Amino acid sequence: MQKAILAELPDDKREEIIDEHGLPAVTENTITERESLYDELGEIREQGVAFDKEESVRNIRCVAAPIRTDSGDVLGSISVAGIKGRVQGEFYKSELPERVQDTATLIGINTK
C-alpha cells in the first residue's frame, strides 16, 4: 500500500509526489486533504503499519508495513488485503498488523 512507503519518504519527495499526482477521490473513504493525509502518515510512522479503510476499493481493507534493510532504508512494502466482512475487529486491528510487520521484518533481514 502506498501510504506505508509515503510515510517513510523525506518531506520534499512526499510533496513532489503529491504535487504530481494529487489526492483524487477513488472511494468515499479516500483521503483527499493534505492535512488529513499528513496526520495519518505521522500515525503510520509511529505504529510502523498502515491501514487502508476502504480508501482504494469499496469493501476492501488492507494492512501494510514497510520493508527495511539492516541500515533502515525502505525497499518497499508488503500488504494483505481482504473483504471488509472478513478483515475486522481484533484481527484487523492487532493480529493482522503484527503478522504483516513480522513478515516485513523477515523479508528485510533476508535482503542482502
Short mmCIF file of C-alpha atoms in Angstrom, two decimals:
data_model
loop_
_atom_site.label_atom_id
_atom_site.label_comp_id
_atom_site.label_asym_id
_atom_site.label_seq_id
_atom_site.Cartn_x
_atom_site.Cartn_y
_atom_site.Cartn_z
CA MET A 1 0.00 0.00 0.00
CA GLN A 2 1.30 3.43 -0.92
CA LYS A 3 0.81 5.03 2.50
CA ALA A 4 3.30 2.64 4.13
CA ILE A 5 6.03 3.89 1.78
CA LEU A 6 4.83 7.50 1.59
CA ALA A 7 5.07 7.78 5.38
CA GLU A 8 8.78 6.94 5.23
CA LEU A 9 9.81 9.31 2.46
CA PRO A 10 11.56 12.63 3.09
CA ASP A 11 9.16 15.59 3.18
CA ASP A 12 10.36 17.04 -0.14
CA LYS A 13 9.92 13.74 -2.00
CA ARG A 14 6.46 13.23 -0.47
CA GLU A 15 5.45 16.77 -1.53
CA GLU A 16 6.75 16.17 -5.05
CA ILE A 17 4.67 13.00 -5.40
CA ILE A 18 1.51 14.61 -4.06
CA ASP A 19 2.00 17.69 -6.26
CA GLU A 20 2.39 15.46 -9.31
CA HIS A 21 -0.47 13.03 -8.63
CA GLY A 22 -2.79 14.97 -6.35
CA LEU A 23 -5.16 13.29 -3.92
CA PRO A 24 -8.09 12.29 -6.12
CA ALA A 25 -11.06 10.54 -4.51
CA VAL A 26 -11.32 6.90 -5.52
CA THR A 27 -13.97 5.95 -2.94
CA GLU A 28 -15.94 7.94 -0.39
CA ASN A 29 -13.23 6.99 2.16
CA THR A 30 -10.24 8.23 0.17
CA ILE A 31 -8.12 10.83 1.98
CA THR A 32 -8.23 13.90 -0.27
CA GLU A 33 -6.85 16.62 2.03
CA ARG A 34 -3.11 17.03 2.68
CA GLU A 35 -3.56 17.83 6.37
CA SER A 36 -5.53 14.64 6.95
CA LEU A 37 -3.03 12.61 4.97
CA TYR A 38 -0.07 14.08 6.88
CA ASP A 39 -1.77 13.30 10.20
CA GLU A 40 -2.27 9.71 9.13
CA LEU A 41 1.29 9.40 7.80
CA GLY A 42 2.54 10.51 11.23
CA GLU A 43 0.49 7.75 12.86
CA ILE A 44 1.85 5.23 10.36
CA ARG A 45 5.43 6.21 11.21
CA GLU A 46 4.68 5.81 14.94
CA GLN A 47 2.88 2.47 14.58
CA GLY A 48 5.01 1.02 11.79
CA VAL A 49 1.89 -0.13 9.95
CA ALA A 50 -0.64 1.43 7.56
CA PHE A 51 -4.35 0.70 7.30
CA ASP A 52 -6.46 1.16 4.18
CA LYS A 53 -10.03 1.62 5.37
CA GLU A 54 -11.79 1.12 2.05
CA GLU A 55 -9.87 4.11 0.64
CA SER A 56 -8.81 2.42 -2.59
CA VAL A 57 -11.58 -0.11 -3.21
CA ARG A 58 -15.03 -0.25 -1.61
CA ASN A 59 -15.46 -3.15 0.83
CA ILE A 60 -11.72 -3.95 0.81
CA ARG A 61 -9.45 -3.30 3.79
CA CYS A 62 -5.69 -3.55 3.77
CA VAL A 63 -2.82 -3.63 6.25
CA ALA A 64 0.73 -2.78 5.10
CA ALA A 65 4.19 -2.38 6.58
CA PRO A 66 7.42 -1.02 5.12
CA ILE A 67 10.25 -3.42 4.29
CA ARG A 68 13.55 -2.08 5.61
CA THR A 69 17.17 -3.04 5.07
CA ASP A 70 19.55 -3.55 8.01
CA SER A 71 20.56 0.09 7.65
CA GLY A 72 16.93 1.27 7.83
CA ASP A 73 16.42 2.14 4.16
CA VAL A 74 12.91 1.39 2.89
CA LEU A 75 12.87 -1.05 -0.03
CA GLY A 76 9.11 -1.21 -0.47
CA SER A 77 6.18 -2.53 1.50
CA ILE A 78 4.17 -5.68 1.99
CA SER A 79 0.42 -5.72 2.41
CA VAL A 80 -2.53 -8.01 2.93
CA ALA A 81 -5.99 -7.08 1.69
CA GLY A 82 -9.33 -8.69 2.31
CA ILE A 83 -13.05 -8.22 2.18
CA LYS A 84 -14.32 -5.91 4.92
CA GLY A 85 -16.56 -8.61 6.40
CA ARG A 86 -13.56 -10.89 6.97
CA VAL A 87 -10.99 -8.24 7.89
CA GLN A 88 -12.42 -6.64 11.01
CA GLY A 89 -12.22 -6.44 14.79
CA GLU A 90 -9.07 -7.52 16.63
CA PHE A 91 -7.92 -9.48 13.60
CA TYR A 92 -7.79 -6.23 11.59
CA LYS A 93 -6.53 -4.00 14.40
CA SER A 94 -3.97 -6.25 16.11
CA GLU A 95 -3.36 -9.73 14.73
CA LEU A 96 -3.00 -8.89 11.04
CA PRO A 97 -0.77 -5.83 11.62
CA GLU A 98 1.55 -7.92 13.81
CA ARG A 99 1.81 -10.63 11.17
CA VAL A 100 2.41 -8.13 8.38
CA GLN A 101 5.12 -6.35 10.40
CA ASP A 102 6.79 -9.66 11.26
CA THR A 103 6.80 -10.66 7.60
CA ALA A 104 8.20 -7.28 6.52
CA THR A 105 10.98 -7.68 9.09
CA LEU A 106 11.84 -11.18 7.84
CA ILE A 107 11.98 -10.00 4.25
CA GLY A 108 14.21 -7.09 5.26
CA ILE A 109 16.55 -9.39 7.19
CA ASN A 110 16.87 -11.71 4.20
CA THR A 111 17.55 -8.91 1.74
CA LYS A 112 21.25 -8.68 1.04
#
